[in-house]
Amino acid sequence: MSYPFEKYASNYWERGLSSIPIEPGTKQPARGIKNWTGYCDNVPKPETRAEWLRTHRTCGIGLCLGTLVTPEFRLGAVDVDDNSLVQVVKSVLGDCQSAKRGKKGITYFVRVPKSSRVKSCKIANHAKTGVIDVLIGGRMTVLPPTIHPETGSPYVW
């Protein structure tokens, strides 16, 4: 059997993106991954990667956000947690090249200008329920094909 972290982590590292192991059955970094937010700015060192592949191979996979994807742009995500808002957000963002889906809504991956002051934040609806998360530095998102803890099904692209 192939596990998401074991199978895909190296692909992200090779592209300069910071993947981390996700504890099975959760949306959290694997036990023992301390100060994971530091990986939003730096891909783990080769020794750390090798250790994680030995000790966390059966984990899901997460992607740290805020990593530089070009000299001018950082990786961000807009996580829409309300199905009724998916089309609205899509019309605001335009043609997003990459997105993933878990239980509901969608997460669009976006490039954020490095020079911008955009920060991670939560947008709430009239009932003060969080419906959209803007995720940038110091945040991460779970990637396909990690198993969603509530549905028991894999996240999908």
PDB file of N, CA and C in Angstrom, residues 53-138:
ATOM      1  N   LEU A  53      10.475  10.608   6.235  1.00  0.00           N
ATOM      2  CA  LEU A  53      10.081   9.492   5.367  1.00  0.00           C
ATOM      3  C   LEU A  53      10.248   8.152   6.086  1.00  0.00           C
ATOM      4  N   ARG A  54      11.170   8.071   7.032  1.00  0.00           N
ATOM      5  CA  ARG A  54      11.330   6.840   7.836  1.00  0.00           C
ATOM      6  C   ARG A  54      10.244   6.748   8.917  1.00  0.00           C
ATOM      7  N   THR A  55      10.021   7.853   9.616  1.00  0.00           N
ATOM      8  CA  THR A  55       9.171   7.797  10.812  1.00  0.00           C
ATOM      9  C   THR A  55       7.701   8.146  10.558  1.00  0.00           C
ATOM     10  N   HIS A  56       7.403   8.804   9.451  1.00  0.00           N
ATOM     11  CA  HIS A  56       6.020   9.249   9.198  1.00  0.00           C
ATOM     12  C   HIS A  56       5.516   8.819   7.819  1.00  0.00           C
ATOM     13  N   ARG A  57       6.059   7.769   7.291  1.00  0.00           N
ATOM     14  CA  ARG A  57       5.722   7.361   5.925  1.00  0.00           C
ATOM     15  C   ARG A  57       4.235   7.048   5.742  1.00  0.00           C
ATOM     16  N   THR A  58       3.546   6.606   6.812  1.00  0.00           N
ATOM     17  CA  THR A  58       2.132   6.230   6.691  1.00  0.00           C
ATOM     18  C   THR A  58       1.186   7.412   6.890  1.00  0.00           C
ATOM     19  N   CYS A  59       1.731   8.604   6.945  1.00  0.00           N
ATOM     20  CA  CYS A  59       0.921   9.803   7.180  1.00  0.00           C
ATOM     21  C   CYS A  59       0.290  10.336   5.899  1.00  0.00           C
ATOM     22  N   GLY A  60      -0.671  11.241   6.114  1.00  0.00           N
ATOM     23  CA  GLY A  60      -1.197  12.050   5.028  1.00  0.00           C
ATOM     24  C   GLY A  60      -0.172  13.128   4.711  1.00  0.00           C
ATOM     25  N   ILE A  61      -0.533  14.003   3.782  1.00  0.00           N
ATOM     26  CA  ILE A  61       0.409  15.045   3.363  1.00  0.00           C
ATOM     27  C   ILE A  61      -0.241  16.420   3.449  1.00  0.00           C
ATOM     28  N   GLY A  62       0.535  17.367   3.984  1.00  0.00           N
ATOM     29  CA  GLY A  62       0.091  18.754   4.063  1.00  0.00           C
ATOM     30  C   GLY A  62       1.073  19.641   3.330  1.00  0.00           C
ATOM     31  N   LEU A  63       0.610  20.803   2.940  1.00  0.00           N
ATOM     32  CA  LEU A  63       1.456  21.763   2.239  1.00  0.00           C
ATOM     33  C   LEU A  63       1.501  23.055   3.039  1.00  0.00           C
ATOM     34  N   CYS A  64       2.703  23.463   3.413  1.00  0.00           N
ATOM     35  CA  CYS A  64       2.894  24.726   4.124  1.00  0.00           C
ATOM     36  C   CYS A  64       2.707  25.869   3.135  1.00  0.00           C
ATOM     37  N   LEU A  65       2.068  26.927   3.596  1.00  0.00           N
ATOM     38  CA  LEU A  65       1.770  28.068   2.732  1.00  0.00           C
ATOM     39  C   LEU A  65       2.635  29.264   3.102  1.00  0.00           C
ATOM     40  N   GLY A  66       2.857  30.117   2.123  1.00  0.00           N
ATOM     41  CA  GLY A  66       3.725  31.266   2.319  1.00  0.00           C
ATOM     42  C   GLY A  66       5.071  31.080   1.671  1.00  0.00           C
ATOM     43  N   THR A  67       5.352  29.875   1.174  1.00  0.00           N
ATOM     44  CA  THR A  67       6.615  29.574   0.510  1.00  0.00           C
ATOM     45  C   THR A  67       6.733  30.377  -0.779  1.00  0.00           C
ATOM     46  N   LEU A  68       7.921  30.872  -1.070  1.00  0.00           N
ATOM     47  CA  LEU A  68       8.140  31.568  -2.341  1.00  0.00           C
ATOM     48  C   LEU A  68       8.020  30.572  -3.489  1.00  0.00           C
ATOM     49  N   VAL A  69       7.188  30.923  -4.483  1.00  0.00           N
ATOM     50  CA  VAL A  69       7.055  30.075  -5.667  1.00  0.00           C
ATOM     51  C   VAL A  69       7.770  30.696  -6.859  1.00  0.00           C
ATOM     52  N   THR A  70       8.009  31.990  -6.803  1.00  0.00           N
ATOM     53  CA  THR A  70       8.876  32.727  -7.727  1.00  0.00           C
ATOM     54  C   THR A  70       9.502  33.824  -6.867  1.00  0.00           C
ATOM     55  N   PRO A  71      10.477  34.547  -7.370  1.00  0.00           N
ATOM     56  CA  PRO A  71      11.051  35.613  -6.542  1.00  0.00           C
ATOM     57  C   PRO A  71      10.037  36.677  -6.120  1.00  0.00           C
ATOM     58  N   GLU A  72       8.944  36.825  -6.863  1.00  0.00           N
ATOM     59  CA  GLU A  72       7.960  37.864  -6.559  1.00  0.00           C
ATOM     60  C   GLU A  72       6.692  37.370  -5.873  1.00  0.00           C
ATOM     61  N   PHE A  73       6.469  36.048  -5.827  1.00  0.00           N
ATOM     62  CA  PHE A  73       5.194  35.543  -5.321  1.00  0.00           C
ATOM     63  C   PHE A  73       5.363  34.439  -4.284  1.00  0.00           C
ATOM     64  N   ARG A  74       4.448  34.447  -3.305  1.00  0.00           N
ATOM     65  CA  ARG A  74       4.347  33.390  -2.298  1.00  0.00           C
ATOM     66  C   ARG A  74       3.108  32.542  -2.596  1.00  0.00           C
ATOM     67  N   LEU A  75       3.123  31.316  -2.111  1.00  0.00           N
ATOM     68  CA  LEU A  75       1.983  30.418  -2.267  1.00  0.00           C
ATOM     69  C   LEU A  75       0.949  30.704  -1.191  1.00  0.00           C
ATOM     70  N   GLY A  76      -0.289  30.840  -1.597  1.00  0.00           N
ATOM     71  CA  GLY A  76      -1.391  31.026  -0.665  1.00  0.00           C
ATOM     72  C   GLY A  76      -2.553  30.140  -1.065  1.00  0.00           C
ATOM     73  N   ALA A  77      -3.604  30.178  -0.270  1.00  0.00           N
ATOM     74  CA  ALA A  77      -4.809  29.407  -0.577  1.00  0.00           C
ATOM     75  C   ALA A  77      -6.021  30.170  -0.073  1.00  0.00           C
ATOM     76  N   VAL A  78      -7.115  30.008  -0.778  1.00  0.00           N
ATOM     77  CA  VAL A  78      -8.400  30.548  -0.339  1.00  0.00           C
ATOM     78  C   VAL A  78      -9.299  29.340  -0.130  1.00  0.00           C
ATOM     79  N   ASP A  79      -9.609  29.064   1.133  1.00  0.00           N
ATOM     80  CA  ASP A  79     -10.372  27.882   1.525  1.00  0.00           C
ATOM     81  C   ASP A  79     -11.829  28.290   1.747  1.00  0.00           C
ATOM     82  N   VAL A  80     -12.693  27.849   0.847  1.00  0.00           N
ATOM     83  CA  VAL A  80     -14.120  28.182   0.902  1.00  0.00           C
ATOM     84  C   VAL A  80     -14.853  27.021   1.564  1.00  0.00           C
ATOM     85  N   ASP A  81     -15.417  27.266   2.746  1.00  0.00           N
ATOM     86  CA  ASP A  81     -16.070  26.201   3.516  1.00  0.00           C
ATOM     87  C   ASP A  81     -17.588  26.164   3.361  1.00  0.00           C
ATOM     88  N   ASP A  82     -18.122  26.952   2.442  1.00  0.00           N
ATOM     89  CA  ASP A  82     -19.569  27.013   2.220  1.00  0.00           C
ATOM     90  C   ASP A  82     -19.807  26.801   0.728  1.00  0.00           C
ATOM     91  N   ASN A  83     -20.490  25.711   0.381  1.00  0.00           N
ATOM     92  CA  ASN A  83     -20.719  25.384  -1.031  1.00  0.00           C
ATOM     93  C   ASN A  83     -21.388  26.512  -1.799  1.00  0.00           C
ATOM     94  N   SER A  84     -22.256  27.279  -1.119  1.00  0.00           N
ATOM     95  CA  SER A  84     -22.972  28.350  -1.809  1.00  0.00           C
ATOM     96  C   SER A  84     -22.057  29.511  -2.194  1.00  0.00           C
ATOM     97  N   LEU A  85     -20.853  29.549  -1.649  1.00  0.00           N
ATOM     98  CA  LEU A  85     -19.920  30.642  -1.954  1.00  0.00           C
ATOM     99  C   LEU A  85     -18.832  30.260  -2.958  1.00  0.00           C
ATOM    100  N   VAL A  86     -18.789  29.001  -3.362  1.00  0.00           N
ATOM    101  CA  VAL A  86     -17.725  28.533  -4.261  1.00  0.00           C
ATOM    102  C   VAL A  86     -17.718  29.329  -5.562  1.00  0.00           C
ATOM    103  N   GLN A  87     -18.853  29.473  -6.219  1.00  0.00           N
ATOM    104  CA  GLN A  87     -18.900  30.187  -7.499  1.00  0.00           C
ATOM    105  C   GLN A  87     -18.594  31.671  -7.333  1.00  0.00           C
ATOM    106  N   VAL A  88     -19.014  32.244  -6.215  1.00  0.00           N
ATOM    107  CA  VAL A  88     -18.735  33.661  -5.950  1.00  0.00           C
ATOM    108  C   VAL A  88     -17.225  33.868  -5.846  1.00  0.00           C
ATOM    109  N   VAL A  89     -16.563  33.039  -5.058  1.00  0.00           N
ATOM    110  CA  VAL A  89     -15.119  33.166  -4.891  1.00  0.00           C
ATOM    111  C   VAL A  89     -14.404  32.895  -6.211  1.00  0.00           C
ATOM    112  N   LYS A  90     -14.877  31.923  -6.953  1.00  0.00           N
ATOM    113  CA  LYS A  90     -14.266  31.622  -8.256  1.00  0.00           C
ATOM    114  C   LYS A  90     -14.366  32.832  -9.183  1.00  0.00           C
ATOM    115  N   SER A  91     -15.497  33.522  -9.168  1.00  0.00           N
ATOM    116  CA  SER A  91     -15.645  34.693 -10.034  1.00  0.00           C
ATOM    117  C   SER A  91     -14.733  35.836  -9.597  1.00  0.00           C
ATOM    118  N   VAL A  92     -14.454  35.942  -8.303  1.00  0.00           N
ATOM    119  CA  VAL A  92     -13.549  36.979  -7.803  1.00  0.00           C
ATOM    120  C   VAL A  92     -12.103  36.632  -8.147  1.00  0.00           C
ATOM    121  N   LEU A  93     -11.712  35.371  -7.953  1.00  0.00           N
ATOM    122  CA  LEU A  93     -10.324  34.962  -8.184  1.00  0.00           C
ATOM    123  C   LEU A  93      -9.981  34.792  -9.656  1.00  0.00           C
ATOM    124  N   GLY A  94     -10.968  34.490 -10.452  1.00  0.00           N
ATOM    125  CA  GLY A  94     -10.697  34.222 -11.868  1.00  0.00           C
ATOM    126  C   GLY A  94     -10.328  32.761 -12.053  1.00  0.00           C
ATOM    127  N   ASP A  95      -9.609  32.481 -13.112  1.00  0.00           N
ATOM    128  CA  ASP A  95      -9.276  31.109 -13.477  1.00  0.00           C
ATOM    129  C   ASP A  95      -8.130  30.584 -12.613  1.00  0.00           C
ATOM    130  N   CYS A  96      -8.459  29.839 -11.577  1.00  0.00           N
ATOM    131  CA  CYS A  96      -7.436  29.235 -10.717  1.00  0.00           C
ATOM    132  C   CYS A  96      -6.989  27.915 -11.333  1.00  0.00           C
ATOM    133  N   GLN A  97      -5.688  27.736 -11.418  1.00  0.00           N
ATOM    134  CA  GLN A  97      -5.126  26.558 -12.064  1.00  0.00           C
ATOM    135  C   GLN A  97      -5.146  25.318 -11.189  1.00  0.00           C
ATOM    136  N   SER A  98      -5.276  25.505  -9.871  1.00  0.00           N
ATOM    137  CA  SER A  98      -5.200  24.366  -8.979  1.00  0.00           C
ATOM    138  C   SER A  98      -6.146  24.551  -7.799  1.00  0.00           C
ATOM    139  N   ALA A  99      -6.850  23.478  -7.477  1.00  0.00           N
ATOM    140  CA  ALA A  99      -7.777  23.500  -6.346  1.00  0.00           C
ATOM    141  C   ALA A  99      -7.946  22.080  -5.837  1.00  0.00           C
ATOM    142  N   LYS A 100      -8.408  21.980  -4.595  1.00  0.00           N
ATOM    143  CA  LYS A 100      -8.684  20.661  -4.019  1.00  0.00           C
ATOM    144  C   LYS A 100      -9.974  20.744  -3.224  1.00  0.00           C
ATOM    145  N   ARG A 101     -10.564  19.568  -2.996  1.00  0.00           N
ATOM    146  CA  ARG A 101     -11.843  19.496  -2.288  1.00  0.00           C
ATOM    147  C   ARG A 101     -11.772  18.391  -1.250  1.00  0.00           C
ATOM    148  N   GLY A 102     -12.368  18.670  -0.095  1.00  0.00           N
ATOM    149  CA  GLY A 102     -12.473  17.673   0.966  1.00  0.00           C
ATOM    150  C   GLY A 102     -13.932  17.343   1.196  1.00  0.00           C
ATOM    151  N   LYS A 103     -14.448  17.702   2.349  1.00  0.00           N
ATOM    152  CA  LYS A 103     -15.837  17.412   2.711  1.00  0.00           C
ATOM    153  C   LYS A 103     -16.818  18.338   1.997  1.00  0.00           C
ATOM    154  N   LYS A 104     -16.477  19.605   1.939  1.00  0.00           N
ATOM    155  CA  LYS A 104     -17.375  20.588   1.331  1.00  0.00           C
ATOM    156  C   LYS A 104     -16.544  21.752   0.804  1.00  0.00           C
ATOM    157  N   GLY A 105     -17.179  22.587   0.002  1.00  0.00           N
ATOM    158  CA  GLY A 105     -16.485  23.766  -0.502  1.00  0.00           C
ATOM    159  C   GLY A 105     -15.331  23.397  -1.410  1.00  0.00           C
ATOM    160  N   ILE A 106     -14.290  24.229  -1.390  1.00  0.00           N
ATOM    161  CA  ILE A 106     -13.115  24.023  -2.230  1.00  0.00           C
ATOM    162  C   ILE A 106     -11.985  24.884  -1.681  1.00  0.00           C
ATOM    163  N   THR A 107     -10.770  24.484  -1.960  1.00  0.00           N
ATOM    164  CA  THR A 107      -9.604  25.308  -1.635  1.00  0.00           C
ATOM    165  C   THR A 107      -8.903  25.637  -2.941  1.00  0.00           C
ATOM    166  N   TYR A 108      -8.835  26.935  -3.244  1.00  0.00           N
ATOM    167  CA  TYR A 108      -8.129  27.415  -4.428  1.00  0.00           C
ATOM    168  C   TYR A 108      -6.712  27.806  -4.030  1.00  0.00           C
ATOM    169  N   PHE A 109      -5.730  27.374  -4.805  1.00  0.00           N
ATOM    170  CA  PHE A 109      -4.344  27.776  -4.571  1.00  0.00           C
ATOM    171  C   PHE A 109      -4.072  29.030  -5.396  1.00  0.00           C
ATOM    172  N   VAL A 110      -3.441  30.005  -4.755  1.00  0.00           N
ATOM    173  CA  VAL A 110      -3.214  31.303  -5.392  1.00  0.00           C
ATOM    174  C   VAL A 110      -1.781  31.763  -5.166  1.00  0.00           C
ATOM    175  N   ARG A 111      -1.329  32.672  -6.022  1.00  0.00           N
ATOM    176  CA  ARG A 111      -0.044  33.333  -5.829  1.00  0.00           C
ATOM    177  C   ARG A 111      -0.329  34.689  -5.196  1.00  0.00           C
ATOM    178  N   VAL A 112       0.441  35.009  -4.169  1.00  0.00           N
ATOM    179  CA  VAL A 112       0.286  36.268  -3.453  1.00  0.00           C
ATOM    180  C   VAL A 112       1.572  37.072  -3.641  1.00  0.00           C
ATOM    181  N   PRO A 113       1.473  38.321  -4.107  1.00  0.00           N
ATOM    182  CA  PRO A 113       2.700  39.111  -4.268  1.00  0.00           C
ATOM    183  C   PRO A 113       3.499  39.164  -2.965  1.00  0.00           C
ATOM    184  N   LYS A 114       4.779  38.891  -3.075  1.00  0.00           N
ATOM    185  CA  LYS A 114       5.664  38.891  -1.909  1.00  0.00           C
ATOM    186  C   LYS A 114       5.623  40.238  -1.197  1.00  0.00           C
ATOM    187  N   SER A 115       5.503  41.303  -1.950  1.00  0.00           N
ATOM    188  CA  SER A 115       5.523  42.640  -1.370  1.00  0.00           C
ATOM    189  C   SER A 115       4.197  43.043  -0.713  1.00  0.00           C
ATOM    190  N   SER A 116       3.148  42.249  -0.907  1.00  0.00           N
ATOM    191  CA  SER A 116       1.847  42.626  -0.339  1.00  0.00           C
ATOM    192  C   SER A 116       1.817  42.392   1.167  1.00  0.00           C
ATOM    193  N   ARG A 117       0.911  43.043   1.807  1.00  0.00           N
ATOM    194  CA  ARG A 117       0.735  42.902   3.247  1.00  0.00           C
ATOM    195  C   ARG A 117      -0.437  41.981   3.580  1.00  0.00           C
ATOM    196  N   VAL A 118      -0.857  41.189   2.608  1.00  0.00           N
ATOM    197  CA  VAL A 118      -1.956  40.257   2.814  1.00  0.00           C
ATOM    198  C   VAL A 118      -1.547  39.245   3.870  1.00  0.00           C
ATOM    199  N   LYS A 119      -2.433  39.021   4.835  1.00  0.00           N
ATOM    200  CA  LYS A 119      -2.174  38.058   5.909  1.00  0.00           C
ATOM    201  C   LYS A 119      -3.303  37.040   5.954  1.00  0.00           C
ATOM    202  N   SER A 120      -3.032  35.932   6.616  1.00  0.00           N
ATOM    203  CA  SER A 120      -4.068  34.934   6.811  1.00  0.00           C
ATOM    204  C   SER A 120      -5.194  35.547   7.627  1.00  0.00           C
ATOM    205  N   CYS A 121      -6.430  35.204   7.240  1.00  0.00           N
ATOM    206  CA  CYS A 121      -7.583  35.705   7.995  1.00  0.00           C
ATOM    207  C   CYS A 121      -8.787  34.817   7.730  1.00  0.00           C
ATOM    208  N   LYS A 122      -9.779  34.960   8.562  1.00  0.00           N
ATOM    209  CA  LYS A 122     -11.032  34.223   8.419  1.00  0.00           C
ATOM    210  C   LYS A 122     -12.126  35.226   8.092  1.00  0.00           C
ATOM    211  N   ILE A 123     -12.976  34.878   7.128  1.00  0.00           N
ATOM    212  CA  ILE A 123     -14.112  35.707   6.766  1.00  0.00           C
ATOM    213  C   ILE A 123     -15.361  34.987   7.244  1.00  0.00           C
ATOM    214  N   ALA A 124     -16.171  35.692   8.020  1.00  0.00           N
ATOM    215  CA  ALA A 124     -17.376  35.102   8.603  1.00  0.00           C
ATOM    216  C   ALA A 124     -18.619  35.599   7.870  1.00  0.00           C
ATOM    217  N   ASN A 125     -19.682  34.826   7.985  1.00  0.00           N
ATOM    218  CA  ASN A 125     -20.967  35.228   7.413  1.00  0.00           C
ATOM    219  C   ASN A 125     -21.768  36.041   8.443  1.00  0.00           C
ATOM    220  N   HIS A 126     -23.017  36.324   8.119  1.00  0.00           N
ATOM    221  CA  HIS A 126     -23.874  37.110   9.007  1.00  0.00           C
ATOM    222  C   HIS A 126     -24.077  36.462  10.375  1.00  0.00           C
ATOM    223  N   ALA A 127     -23.983  35.135  10.432  1.00  0.00           N
ATOM    224  CA  ALA A 127     -24.163  34.409  11.698  1.00  0.00           C
ATOM    225  C   ALA A 127     -22.833  34.256  12.451  1.00  0.00           C
ATOM    226  N   LYS A 128     -21.800  34.921  11.946  1.00  0.00           N
ATOM    227  CA  LYS A 128     -20.464  34.900  12.546  1.00  0.00           C
ATOM    228  C   LYS A 128     -19.801  33.522  12.491  1.00  0.00           C
ATOM    229  N   THR A 129     -20.219  32.742  11.494  1.00  0.00           N
ATOM    230  CA  THR A 129     -19.608  31.446  11.232  1.00  0.00           C
ATOM    231  C   THR A 129     -18.537  31.646  10.165  1.00  0.00           C
ATOM    232  N   GLY A 130     -17.338  31.119  10.399  1.00  0.00           N
ATOM    233  CA  GLY A 130     -16.274  31.231   9.412  1.00  0.00           C
ATOM    234  C   GLY A 130     -16.629  30.473   8.147  1.00  0.00           C
ATOM    235  N   VAL A 131     -16.601  31.159   7.011  1.00  0.00           N
ATOM    236  CA  VAL A 131     -16.967  30.521   5.747  1.00  0.00           C
ATOM    237  C   VAL A 131     -15.841  30.545   4.716  1.00  0.00           C
ATOM    238  N   ILE A 132     -14.871  31.438   4.893  1.00  0.00           N
ATOM    239  CA  ILE A 132     -13.734  31.517   3.981  1.00  0.00           C
ATOM    240  C   ILE A 132     -12.486  31.793   4.810  1.00  0.00           C
ATOM    241  N   ASP A 133     -11.435  31.026   4.544  1.00  0.00           N
ATOM    242  CA  ASP A 133     -10.134  31.269   5.174  1.00  0.00           C
ATOM    243  C   ASP A 133      -9.154  31.669   4.090  1.00  0.00           C
ATOM    244  N   VAL A 134      -8.493  32.798   4.297  1.00  0.00           N
ATOM    245  CA  VAL A 134      -7.387  33.199   3.440  1.00  0.00           C
ATOM    246  C   VAL A 134      -6.140  32.696   4.159  1.00  0.00           C
ATOM    247  N   LEU A 135      -5.417  31.800   3.516  1.00  0.00           N
ATOM    248  CA  LEU A 135      -4.284  31.122   4.145  1.00  0.00           C
ATOM    249  C   LEU A 135      -2.985  31.519   3.458  1.00  0.00           C
ATOM    250  N   ILE A 136      -2.079  32.087   4.241  1.00  0.00           N
ATOM    251  CA  ILE A 136      -0.782  32.466   3.661  1.00  0.00           C
ATOM    252  C   ILE A 136       0.294  31.981   4.618  1.00  0.00           C
ATOM    253  N   GLY A 137       1.210  32.837   5.045  1.00  0.00           N
ATOM    254  CA  GLY A 137       2.314  32.423   5.896  1.00  0.00           C
ATOM    255  C   GLY A 137       1.862  31.870   7.234  1.00  0.00           C
ATOM    256  N   GLY A 138       2.565  30.837   7.690  1.00  0.00           N
ATOM    257  CA  GLY A 138       2.270  30.246   8.985  1.00  0.00           C
ATOM    258  C   GLY A 138       1.051  29.340   8.993  1.00  0.00           C
TER     259      GLY A 138
END
